[in-house]
Coordinates of C-alpha atoms in Angstrom, one line a residue:
Chain A
M25 CA -0.1 0.3 -0.3
S26 CA 1.3 3.7 -0.9
S27 CA -1.0 6.0 0.4
Y28 CA -2.5 8.8 -1.8
Y29 CA -3.1 10.7 0.8
E30 CA 0.2 11.3 1.8
A31 CA 1.8 11.7 -1.1
S32 CA 2.9 14.9 -3.6
A33 CA 1.5 16.0 -6.7
R34 CA 4.2 14.4 -8.7
E35 CA 4.2 11.3 -6.8
R36 CA 0.5 10.8 -7.0
I37 CA 1.4 10.9 -11.0
V38 CA 4.1 8.7 -11.0
G39 CA 2.6 6.1 -9.2
L40 CA -0.3 5.9 -11.1
L41 CA 0.9 5.8 -14.9
D42 CA 3.0 3.2 -16.3
G43 CA 6.6 3.0 -15.2
G44 CA 9.0 5.8 -16.3
S45 CA 6.2 7.2 -18.7
F46 CA 5.4 10.7 -17.4
R47 CA 6.8 13.9 -19.2
E48 CA 6.1 16.9 -17.5
I49 CA 5.1 20.4 -20.0
L50 CA 6.5 23.8 -18.6
P51 CA 8.3 21.7 -15.8
P52 CA 9.7 24.1 -12.7
G53 CA 12.7 24.7 -14.7
E54 CA 10.3 27.1 -17.2
R55 CA 10.0 29.8 -13.9
I56 CA 6.1 29.9 -15.1
L57 CA 5.2 31.4 -11.5
S58 CA 2.5 34.0 -10.3
P59 CA 3.7 37.5 -10.8
H60 CA 0.2 38.1 -8.5
L61 CA 1.4 36.6 -5.5
L62 CA 4.9 38.2 -6.1
Q63 CA 3.2 41.1 -6.2
L64 CA 1.3 40.9 -3.1
D65 CA 4.9 39.3 -1.7
T66 CA 3.5 36.0 -1.4
P67 CA 6.0 33.0 -1.7
A68 CA 5.4 31.8 -5.3
A69 CA 6.0 28.2 -6.9
F70 CA 7.8 27.6 -10.3
D71 CA 4.7 25.1 -11.2
D72 CA 2.5 27.2 -9.5
G73 CA 0.8 24.7 -7.5
I74 CA -0.1 22.2 -10.9
V75 CA 2.0 19.4 -12.8
V76 CA 0.6 19.1 -16.3
G77 CA 2.0 16.5 -18.8
E78 CA 1.4 13.1 -20.9
G79 CA 2.0 9.6 -20.0
A80 CA 0.6 6.1 -20.4
L81 CA -1.9 4.4 -18.6
G82 CA -2.4 0.7 -18.7
G83 CA -0.3 1.1 -21.9
R84 CA -3.0 4.0 -23.7
K85 CA -1.8 7.0 -24.0
V86 CA -3.2 9.5 -21.4
L87 CA -2.7 13.4 -20.3
I88 CA -2.7 14.4 -16.2
A89 CA -2.6 17.0 -14.0
A90 CA -2.5 16.8 -10.4
Q91 CA -2.9 20.0 -8.2
E92 CA -0.5 20.5 -5.4
G93 CA -2.3 20.8 -2.1
G94 CA 0.4 22.1 -0.2
F95 CA 1.3 25.1 -2.4
M96 CA -1.7 27.4 -1.5
G97 CA -3.7 24.6 -1.2
G98 CA -4.1 23.5 -4.1
A99 CA -6.0 26.6 -5.0
V100 CA -6.2 28.3 -8.5
G101 CA -4.8 31.5 -9.8
E102 CA -4.2 32.6 -13.5
V103 CA -1.2 30.7 -14.3
H104 CA -2.6 27.5 -12.7
G105 CA -6.2 27.5 -14.1
A106 CA -4.3 28.3 -17.6
K107 CA -2.1 25.6 -17.4
L108 CA -5.1 23.1 -16.8
V109 CA -6.8 24.7 -19.5
G110 CA -3.8 24.1 -21.9
L111 CA -4.0 20.4 -20.9
L112 CA -7.7 19.9 -21.8
E113 CA -7.0 22.2 -25.0
R114 CA -4.0 19.7 -25.7
A115 CA -6.2 16.7 -25.6
L116 CA -8.0 18.3 -28.5
D117 CA -5.3 18.1 -30.5
Q118 CA -3.4 14.8 -29.1
R119 CA -6.9 12.4 -28.8
P120 CA -5.4 10.7 -26.1
A121 CA -7.4 7.7 -24.4
G122 CA -8.7 9.7 -21.6
V123 CA -7.3 13.1 -19.5
L124 CA -6.9 12.5 -15.5
L125 CA -7.1 14.9 -13.0
L126 CA -6.3 14.6 -9.9
V127 CA -7.9 17.5 -7.8
E128 CA -6.7 19.0 -4.7
S129 CA -7.8 22.4 -4.2
G130 CA -9.6 24.8 -2.6
G131 CA -11.0 26.7 -5.3
V132 CA -10.1 30.2 -6.1
R133 CA -6.7 31.4 -4.8
L134 CA -7.6 34.7 -3.2
H135 CA -4.7 36.8 -3.8
E136 CA -5.5 36.5 -7.5
A137 CA -9.3 36.1 -7.5
N138 CA -10.9 37.3 -10.4
A139 CA -8.1 35.5 -12.8
G140 CA -8.3 32.2 -10.8
L141 CA -12.7 32.7 -10.7
I142 CA -12.1 33.4 -14.6
G143 CA -9.9 30.6 -15.1
V144 CA -11.9 28.2 -13.8
S145 CA -14.9 29.2 -16.3
E146 CA -12.0 28.1 -18.9
I147 CA -11.5 25.2 -17.1
M148 CA -15.8 24.5 -17.3
R149 CA -15.8 25.5 -20.9
A150 CA -12.5 23.1 -21.7
V151 CA -14.0 20.5 -20.3
L152 CA -17.1 20.4 -21.9
K153 CA -15.5 20.8 -25.2
L154 CA -13.4 18.1 -24.3
R155 CA -15.9 15.6 -23.6
G156 CA -17.9 16.7 -26.3
A157 CA -15.6 15.4 -28.4
G158 CA -15.3 12.2 -27.3
I159 CA -12.5 12.4 -24.7
P160 CA -13.1 10.8 -21.1
V161 CA -11.9 13.5 -17.9
I162 CA -11.5 11.7 -15.0
V163 CA -11.2 13.0 -11.6
L164 CA -9.4 11.7 -8.6
D165 CA -9.8 12.7 -5.1
G166 CA -8.4 11.8 -2.1
G167 CA -5.8 14.3 -1.1
Q168 CA -5.1 16.3 2.3
F169 CA -7.4 19.4 1.0
G170 CA -10.1 17.5 -0.5
C171 CA -11.7 19.3 -3.5
F172 CA -13.6 22.7 -3.0
G173 CA -14.9 25.8 -4.6
G174 CA -14.8 26.1 -8.5
M175 CA -12.9 23.1 -8.6
G176 CA -16.0 21.2 -6.8
I177 CA -18.0 22.5 -9.6
V178 CA -15.4 21.0 -12.4
S179 CA -15.0 17.8 -10.9
R180 CA -18.4 16.9 -11.5
L181 CA -18.7 18.0 -15.1
C182 CA -16.2 15.2 -15.5
D183 CA -17.3 11.1 -16.9
A184 CA -16.6 10.1 -13.0
V185 CA -15.0 10.9 -10.0
I186 CA -12.8 8.4 -8.2
I187 CA -13.0 8.7 -4.5
S188 CA -11.1 7.5 -1.3
E189 CA -12.4 7.3 1.8
E190 CA -10.0 10.6 2.7
G191 CA -11.3 12.4 -0.2
R192 CA -13.8 15.4 0.1
L193 CA -16.3 17.0 -2.3
G194 CA -17.9 20.1 -2.0
L195 CA -18.5 23.2 -3.0
S196 CA -18.1 25.8 0.0
G197 CA -15.7 24.3 2.5
P198 CA -17.0 23.7 6.0
E199 CA -14.6 26.2 7.6
V200 CA -16.4 29.1 5.2
I201 CA -19.6 27.9 5.9
E202 CA -18.9 28.1 9.9
T203 CA -17.6 31.7 9.5
T204 CA -20.0 33.2 7.7
C205 CA -22.9 31.5 9.1
G206 CA -21.8 30.4 12.8
V207 CA -20.7 27.0 14.1
E208 CA -24.5 26.0 14.5
E209 CA -24.7 25.6 11.1
F210 CA -21.8 23.8 10.7
D211 CA -19.1 23.1 13.1
S212 CA -15.8 22.0 10.7
R213 CA -14.2 21.0 13.6
D214 CA -16.4 18.4 14.0
R215 CA -14.3 15.9 11.6
A216 CA -16.6 12.9 12.0
L217 CA -19.9 15.7 10.8
V218 CA -17.4 16.9 7.7
W219 CA -16.7 13.1 6.5
R220 CA -20.7 12.0 6.8
T221 CA -21.2 15.5 5.2
V222 CA -18.4 16.1 2.0
G223 CA -16.6 12.7 2.7
G224 CA -16.1 10.1 0.2
K225 CA -17.8 7.1 1.8
H226 CA -21.0 10.0 1.5
R227 CA -20.4 11.1 -1.9
Y228 CA -20.0 7.6 -3.5
L229 CA -23.5 6.7 -1.4
L230 CA -25.0 9.4 -2.8
G231 CA -24.1 9.0 -6.4
E232 CA -22.1 12.1 -6.6
A233 CA -18.9 10.1 -7.1
A234 CA -18.5 6.9 -9.3
H235 CA -16.0 5.1 -7.0
L236 CA -14.8 4.7 -4.2
V237 CA -10.9 3.3 -3.4
A238 CA -8.7 2.5 -0.3
D239 CA -6.4 5.2 0.3
D240 CA -3.8 3.6 -2.3
I241 CA -2.4 4.8 -5.3
A242 CA -2.5 1.1 -6.9
A243 CA -6.2 1.2 -6.1
F244 CA -6.7 4.1 -7.8
R245 CA -4.9 3.4 -10.8
A246 CA -6.4 0.4 -11.3
Q247 CA -10.1 2.0 -11.5
A248 CA -8.7 5.0 -13.5
I249 CA -7.6 2.3 -16.2
A250 CA -11.1 0.9 -16.3
A251 CA -12.9 4.4 -16.3
L252 CA -11.1 4.9 -19.5
D253 CA -13.4 3.2 -21.7
L254 CA -15.9 5.4 -20.5
R255 CA -17.6 6.9 -23.3
P256 CA -18.7 11.0 -22.7
D257 CA -22.3 11.5 -23.5
L258 CA -23.6 15.1 -23.3
S259 CA -26.8 14.3 -25.2
L260 CA -29.9 15.9 -24.3
E261 CA -31.6 12.9 -23.1
A262 CA -28.3 12.1 -21.1
L263 CA -29.0 15.5 -19.4
E264 CA -32.5 14.8 -19.0
R265 CA -31.3 11.6 -17.2
E266 CA -29.8 13.7 -14.9
H267 CA -31.9 15.9 -14.0
A268 CA -34.4 13.4 -13.2
V269 CA -31.8 11.8 -10.6
L270 CA -31.2 15.5 -9.4
G271 CA -34.7 15.9 -8.5
Q272 CA -35.2 12.3 -6.9
R273 CA -32.7 13.4 -4.5
L274 CA -34.0 16.5 -3.2
D275 CA -37.4 14.8 -3.2
R276 CA -36.1 11.8 -1.0
F277 CA -33.4 13.5 0.4
G278 CA -34.0 17.0 0.9
T279 CA -35.2 17.0 4.7
C280 CA -32.5 14.7 5.8
R281 CA -30.4 16.6 8.2
D282 CA -27.1 14.4 8.3
G283 CA -25.8 11.7 6.4
I284 CA -26.3 9.2 8.0
D285 CA -30.3 9.8 7.8
I286 CA -29.8 9.9 3.7
W287 CA -28.0 6.6 4.4
R288 CA -30.8 4.9 6.5
N289 CA -33.5 6.1 3.8
L290 CA -31.4 4.1 1.6
G291 CA -32.1 1.0 3.5
I292 CA -28.4 0.5 4.6
D293 CA -28.7 -1.2 7.9
Q294 CA -26.9 0.3 10.8
P295 CA -26.1 3.2 9.3
E296 CA -23.8 4.4 12.3
R297 CA -21.0 2.1 11.7
L298 CA -20.4 3.0 7.9
P299 CA -17.9 5.4 9.1
L300 CA -15.8 2.7 10.8
L301 CA -15.6 0.0 8.0
E302 CA -12.5 -0.2 5.3
A303 CA -13.3 0.4 2.1
E304 CA -13.7 -3.6 1.2
A305 CA -16.1 -3.7 3.7
F306 CA -17.7 -0.8 3.1
I307 CA -18.4 -1.6 -0.9
A308 CA -19.7 -4.8 -0.1
I309 CA -22.2 -3.7 2.3
T310 CA -23.4 -1.2 0.3
A311 CA -24.0 -2.7 -2.9
G312 CA -27.3 -2.3 -4.2
K313 CA -28.0 0.5 -2.2
R314 CA -27.0 3.7 -3.7
A315 CA -28.7 6.4 -4.6
Chain B
M282 CA -31.9 48.7 -11.9
D283 CA -35.0 45.7 -10.9
A284 CA -35.6 43.6 -12.9
R285 CA -38.6 44.2 -14.3
S286 CA -37.9 47.3 -16.2
L287 CA -35.0 45.5 -16.9
L288 CA -37.4 43.8 -19.0
D289 CA -38.9 46.3 -20.2
Q290 CA -35.8 48.1 -21.4
L291 CA -34.2 44.6 -23.1
F292 CA -37.9 44.1 -24.7
P293 CA -39.8 47.0 -26.1
A294 CA -42.2 44.7 -28.4
G295 CA -43.2 42.6 -25.9
H296 CA -42.3 39.9 -23.3
T297 CA -44.2 37.3 -21.1
V298 CA -41.5 36.5 -18.5
A299 CA -43.6 35.3 -14.8
F300 CA -41.8 35.6 -11.9
D301 CA -42.3 33.0 -9.1
G302 CA -40.4 33.9 -5.6
I303 CA -36.5 34.7 -6.8
F304 CA -37.3 33.0 -9.8
F305 CA -38.2 33.9 -13.3
A306 CA -38.3 32.5 -16.6
G307 CA -40.4 33.1 -20.5
T308 CA -40.2 34.8 -23.8
G309 CA -39.3 37.9 -24.9
T310 CA -39.6 39.7 -28.4
S311 CA -36.0 40.7 -30.3
G312 CA -36.5 41.9 -33.3
S313 CA -37.6 38.4 -35.5
H314 CA -36.0 36.7 -32.5
A315 CA -38.2 34.9 -29.6
V316 CA -35.5 34.7 -26.9
A317 CA -35.7 32.1 -23.8
V318 CA -35.2 34.5 -20.6
I319 CA -34.2 32.6 -17.1
G320 CA -33.0 34.7 -14.4
T321 CA -32.9 35.9 -10.7
I322 CA -33.8 38.2 -8.6
D323 CA -32.6 40.4 -4.9
A324 CA -29.3 38.8 -5.0
A325 CA -30.8 35.4 -4.6
P326 CA -28.3 32.6 -3.4
I327 CA -28.0 30.0 -5.4
G328 CA -28.7 26.3 -3.9
I329 CA -29.8 23.2 -5.1
E330 CA -33.4 23.9 -5.3
L331 CA -32.7 26.8 -7.7
A332 CA -30.2 25.8 -9.6
F333 CA -31.9 22.9 -10.3
R334 CA -34.9 24.9 -11.5
M335 CA -32.8 26.8 -13.7
A336 CA -31.0 23.6 -15.1
G337 CA -34.9 22.3 -15.6
A338 CA -35.7 25.4 -17.7
V339 CA -33.0 25.2 -20.0
L340 CA -33.7 21.9 -21.0
D341 CA -37.1 22.6 -21.3
V342 CA -35.6 25.2 -24.2
V343 CA -33.7 22.8 -26.1
R344 CA -36.4 20.5 -25.5
H345 CA -39.1 22.9 -26.7
H346 CA -37.6 25.3 -28.9
P347 CA -35.0 24.2 -30.9
G348 CA -32.3 26.9 -31.6
R349 CA -34.2 29.5 -29.4
P350 CA -31.1 31.9 -28.2
I351 CA -31.4 31.8 -24.0
L352 CA -30.8 35.4 -22.0
L353 CA -29.4 34.7 -18.7
L354 CA -30.7 38.0 -16.3
V355 CA -29.0 36.6 -12.9
D356 CA -29.2 38.2 -10.3
T357 CA -26.6 36.6 -6.8
Q358 CA -24.9 37.0 -4.0
G359 CA -23.0 33.6 -4.6
Q360 CA -23.6 30.0 -3.7
R361 CA -25.8 29.1 -1.3
L362 CA -24.0 29.0 2.3
S363 CA -25.2 25.7 3.9
H364 CA -24.8 22.2 5.4
R365 CA -27.7 21.2 4.2
D366 CA -26.8 22.4 0.1
E367 CA -23.2 20.6 0.8
L368 CA -24.5 17.1 2.5
L369 CA -27.1 17.0 -0.8
G370 CA -24.0 17.7 -3.2
I371 CA -24.4 21.7 -4.0
N372 CA -21.3 21.4 -6.4
G373 CA -23.0 18.5 -8.7
Y374 CA -26.3 20.5 -8.8
M375 CA -24.2 23.5 -10.3
A376 CA -22.2 21.2 -12.9
H377 CA -25.8 20.0 -13.9
L378 CA -26.8 23.6 -14.2
A379 CA -23.4 24.2 -16.6
K380 CA -24.1 20.8 -18.6
C381 CA -26.9 21.9 -19.6
L382 CA -26.0 25.3 -20.8
E383 CA -23.8 22.6 -22.7
V384 CA -26.1 20.9 -24.3
A385 CA -28.0 24.0 -25.3
R386 CA -24.6 25.6 -27.0
R387 CA -24.2 22.1 -28.9
A388 CA -27.7 22.7 -30.0
G389 CA -26.9 26.1 -31.4
H390 CA -28.8 27.9 -29.1
K391 CA -26.6 30.9 -28.5
I392 CA -26.7 31.9 -25.1
I393 CA -25.9 35.5 -23.7
G394 CA -25.3 36.7 -19.8
L395 CA -26.1 40.0 -18.6
V396 CA -25.1 40.9 -15.2
Y397 CA -27.3 43.5 -14.5
S398 CA -27.2 43.5 -10.6
Q399 CA -24.6 41.8 -8.7
A400 CA -22.8 38.2 -9.9
V401 CA -20.4 36.5 -6.8
S402 CA -17.8 34.0 -7.0
G403 CA -20.3 30.4 -7.1
G404 CA -23.0 31.8 -8.4
F405 CA -21.6 34.1 -11.0
L406 CA -19.7 30.7 -11.8
A407 CA -22.6 28.8 -12.1
S408 CA -25.0 31.1 -14.5
S409 CA -23.5 34.1 -16.4
L410 CA -20.0 33.3 -17.0
L411 CA -21.5 30.0 -18.9
A412 CA -22.8 32.2 -21.6
D413 CA -20.9 32.5 -25.3
T414 CA -20.6 36.2 -24.6
C415 CA -20.8 37.9 -21.1
Y416 CA -22.2 41.8 -20.7
A417 CA -22.9 43.8 -17.8
L418 CA -24.2 47.0 -16.4
P419 CA -22.1 49.5 -15.5
E420 CA -23.9 50.0 -12.2
A421 CA -23.4 45.6 -11.7
E422 CA -21.2 44.4 -9.3
V423 CA -18.9 41.6 -9.7
R424 CA -17.2 40.1 -7.3
V425 CA -15.4 36.9 -5.5
M426 CA -14.7 38.8 -1.9
N427 CA -14.8 42.2 -0.5
L428 CA -11.2 43.4 0.2
P429 CA -12.0 43.5 4.3
A430 CA -12.9 39.6 4.3
M431 CA -9.7 38.8 1.6
S432 CA -7.4 40.8 4.4
R433 CA -8.8 39.0 7.3
I434 CA -8.0 35.7 5.2
T435 CA -4.5 36.7 3.5
K436 CA -3.0 38.4 6.3
I437 CA -2.4 41.3 4.0
P438 CA -3.0 44.6 5.4
L439 CA -6.1 46.5 3.6
E440 CA -4.7 49.6 3.0
R441 CA -2.0 47.4 0.7
L442 CA -4.6 45.6 -0.6
E443 CA -6.4 48.9 -1.2
S444 CA -3.6 50.6 -2.7
L445 CA -2.7 47.8 -5.4
S446 CA -6.3 47.3 -6.2
K447 CA -6.1 50.9 -7.9
T448 CA -3.5 49.4 -10.6
S449 CA -4.1 45.6 -10.4
P450 CA -7.5 44.2 -11.7
V451 CA -6.5 40.7 -10.4
F452 CA -8.4 40.5 -7.1
A453 CA -10.6 43.4 -6.0
P454 CA -13.9 43.3 -6.4
G455 CA -15.7 45.8 -10.0
V456 CA -16.6 45.3 -13.1
E457 CA -14.3 47.3 -14.7
N458 CA -11.9 45.0 -13.3
Y459 CA -14.3 41.9 -15.4
L460 CA -14.0 43.9 -18.7
R461 CA -10.4 44.5 -18.4
M462 CA -9.3 40.6 -18.2
G463 CA -12.5 39.5 -20.7
A464 CA -14.9 37.7 -18.8
I465 CA -17.1 40.5 -19.8
A466 CA -17.3 41.6 -23.0
A467 CA -18.9 44.8 -22.9
L468 CA -20.9 47.1 -20.7
W469 CA -24.3 47.9 -21.8
Q470 CA -25.3 51.8 -21.4
G471 CA -28.5 53.2 -23.5
D472 CA -30.7 51.5 -25.7
L473 CA -30.2 47.8 -24.0
S474 CA -32.4 46.5 -26.7
A475 CA -30.0 47.6 -29.4
Y476 CA -27.2 45.9 -27.8
L477 CA -29.3 42.9 -27.0
A478 CA -30.5 42.7 -30.8
E479 CA -26.7 43.2 -31.5
A480 CA -25.7 40.4 -29.4
L481 CA -27.8 37.8 -30.6
A482 CA -26.6 38.9 -34.2
A483 CA -22.8 38.2 -33.2
P484 CA -21.5 34.9 -34.4
A485 CA -21.0 32.0 -31.7
G486 CA -17.5 30.8 -31.1
E487 CA -14.4 29.6 -29.1
D488 CA -13.8 30.6 -25.6
T489 CA -11.7 34.2 -26.6
R490 CA -11.9 35.7 -23.1
R491 CA -7.8 35.3 -22.6
I492 CA -7.2 36.6 -25.8
L493 CA -9.4 39.9 -24.3
G494 CA -7.6 40.0 -21.2
E495 CA -4.5 39.6 -22.6
T496 CA -5.7 42.8 -25.4
R497 CA -7.4 45.0 -22.7
Q498 CA -4.0 44.0 -20.5
G499 CA -5.8 42.9 -17.4
R500 CA -4.5 39.3 -18.1
G501 CA -1.3 39.0 -19.4
L502 CA -0.5 35.5 -19.1
A503 CA -3.2 33.1 -19.5
R504 CA -3.4 33.4 -22.9
R505 CA 0.7 32.9 -23.8
V506 CA 0.5 29.6 -20.4
A507 CA -2.2 28.0 -22.1
E508 CA -0.9 28.1 -26.0
R509 CA 2.2 27.0 -24.5
V510 CA 0.8 23.8 -22.9
R511 CA -1.3 22.8 -25.7
H512 CA 2.1 23.3 -28.1
D513 CA 5.2 22.8 -26.0
A514 CA 6.6 19.2 -26.8
A515 CA 6.7 17.0 -23.5

């Protein structure tokens, strides 16, 4: 077992892809860093917190991007966003088997908030355009900072989210909600509550994530290889089906106060034990019960 | 400007837009075009129900009115901040709205966004910023976060942020900043119906916001960096 959660962006890429196949584009030696951070006397990074490149996965060509949570929580600034947009557009030209997005981000980087927000919007458009061209985009979510803000929206534009129990996925982070609305709305220090709300197991049961894996780079790799066979479907019928599913979610779970209420509603016996289960046992026990 | 007088100015030939709480939808007539209108009022926080409802309105237009242009008039203070919205996957609802608009775009519906009052953060991302082209009224307020809050979080003194924001469009609130950075194509002042007719006649194309941001000297790196990643040898 090699922990995905503990690994850096580059370690994750190397562990996921076929041995020796990764080639980085605009590596740190190119010194493409954020001028906006420098202007605010904030330390910059030579890759602006995102690694992009190409390689092979199970013998098939892929493009890959990995956000580095260790740099500003993986937040999106102008350069960071542009690197991701450029990679998605490169995929339009090169037509790889798929694009892997190793997300780990708090969303827009406040130091360059406007550039970050517009950058996220460009990423959204580029993901949709690429999927429209028939190339699957697969999200891996299992890093220390989770996936929030605009990147939380981006992730759900993709073909599949592969998440670990440690992964988190949402829009407004618990701290943001607590700061704005008070601790009674969301106690961000109640870790169990955070996991039951935005954690990997809940996202998997709700259908927001396609697959749950153990915190193991090899497990992510196996699931990502399988996901390359997905075929993007942006037809009106596909979106009408998704609309029906999301409508049912509102009707069925709209009054639930906690993840446990939702899991009980799904017909899962003793739902309070779910957080304690290992991924494999959890998947077995919840089989056929997902929303 | 309030939404009703905005609609009257955009559609002097008439419109049938129905208001229901903070949501409105309907059809306006612009020259020979019937235009689908979808919007919100009162700086609506966009939560799961509202995102779902807007998505439904978009799907309805694609299903029943092939090719009809869509005008987004979304007034929002941002995404709704609540435990319940997160529990039920608000990011998934926002993404769903984005995908529905993409389906419309691919089916040949022109999508125009007009920020007429407020556009903030996640609410802006999930609405007007998804249009083919986004415009704004000069009095519109566009932002991610106000400077005092940004100062608290980044620990950068407020005075510093205020003085830097006089020259840098990159972090401070303001429609002018978004204009300079290419996210807002133009401000509409005066005869709004003429601007709308012009926007409807413009060809829909690629996402050119990076080029605009570079030309207007508001975002100097986005286009160049993206181009390099697209074309550089690995």
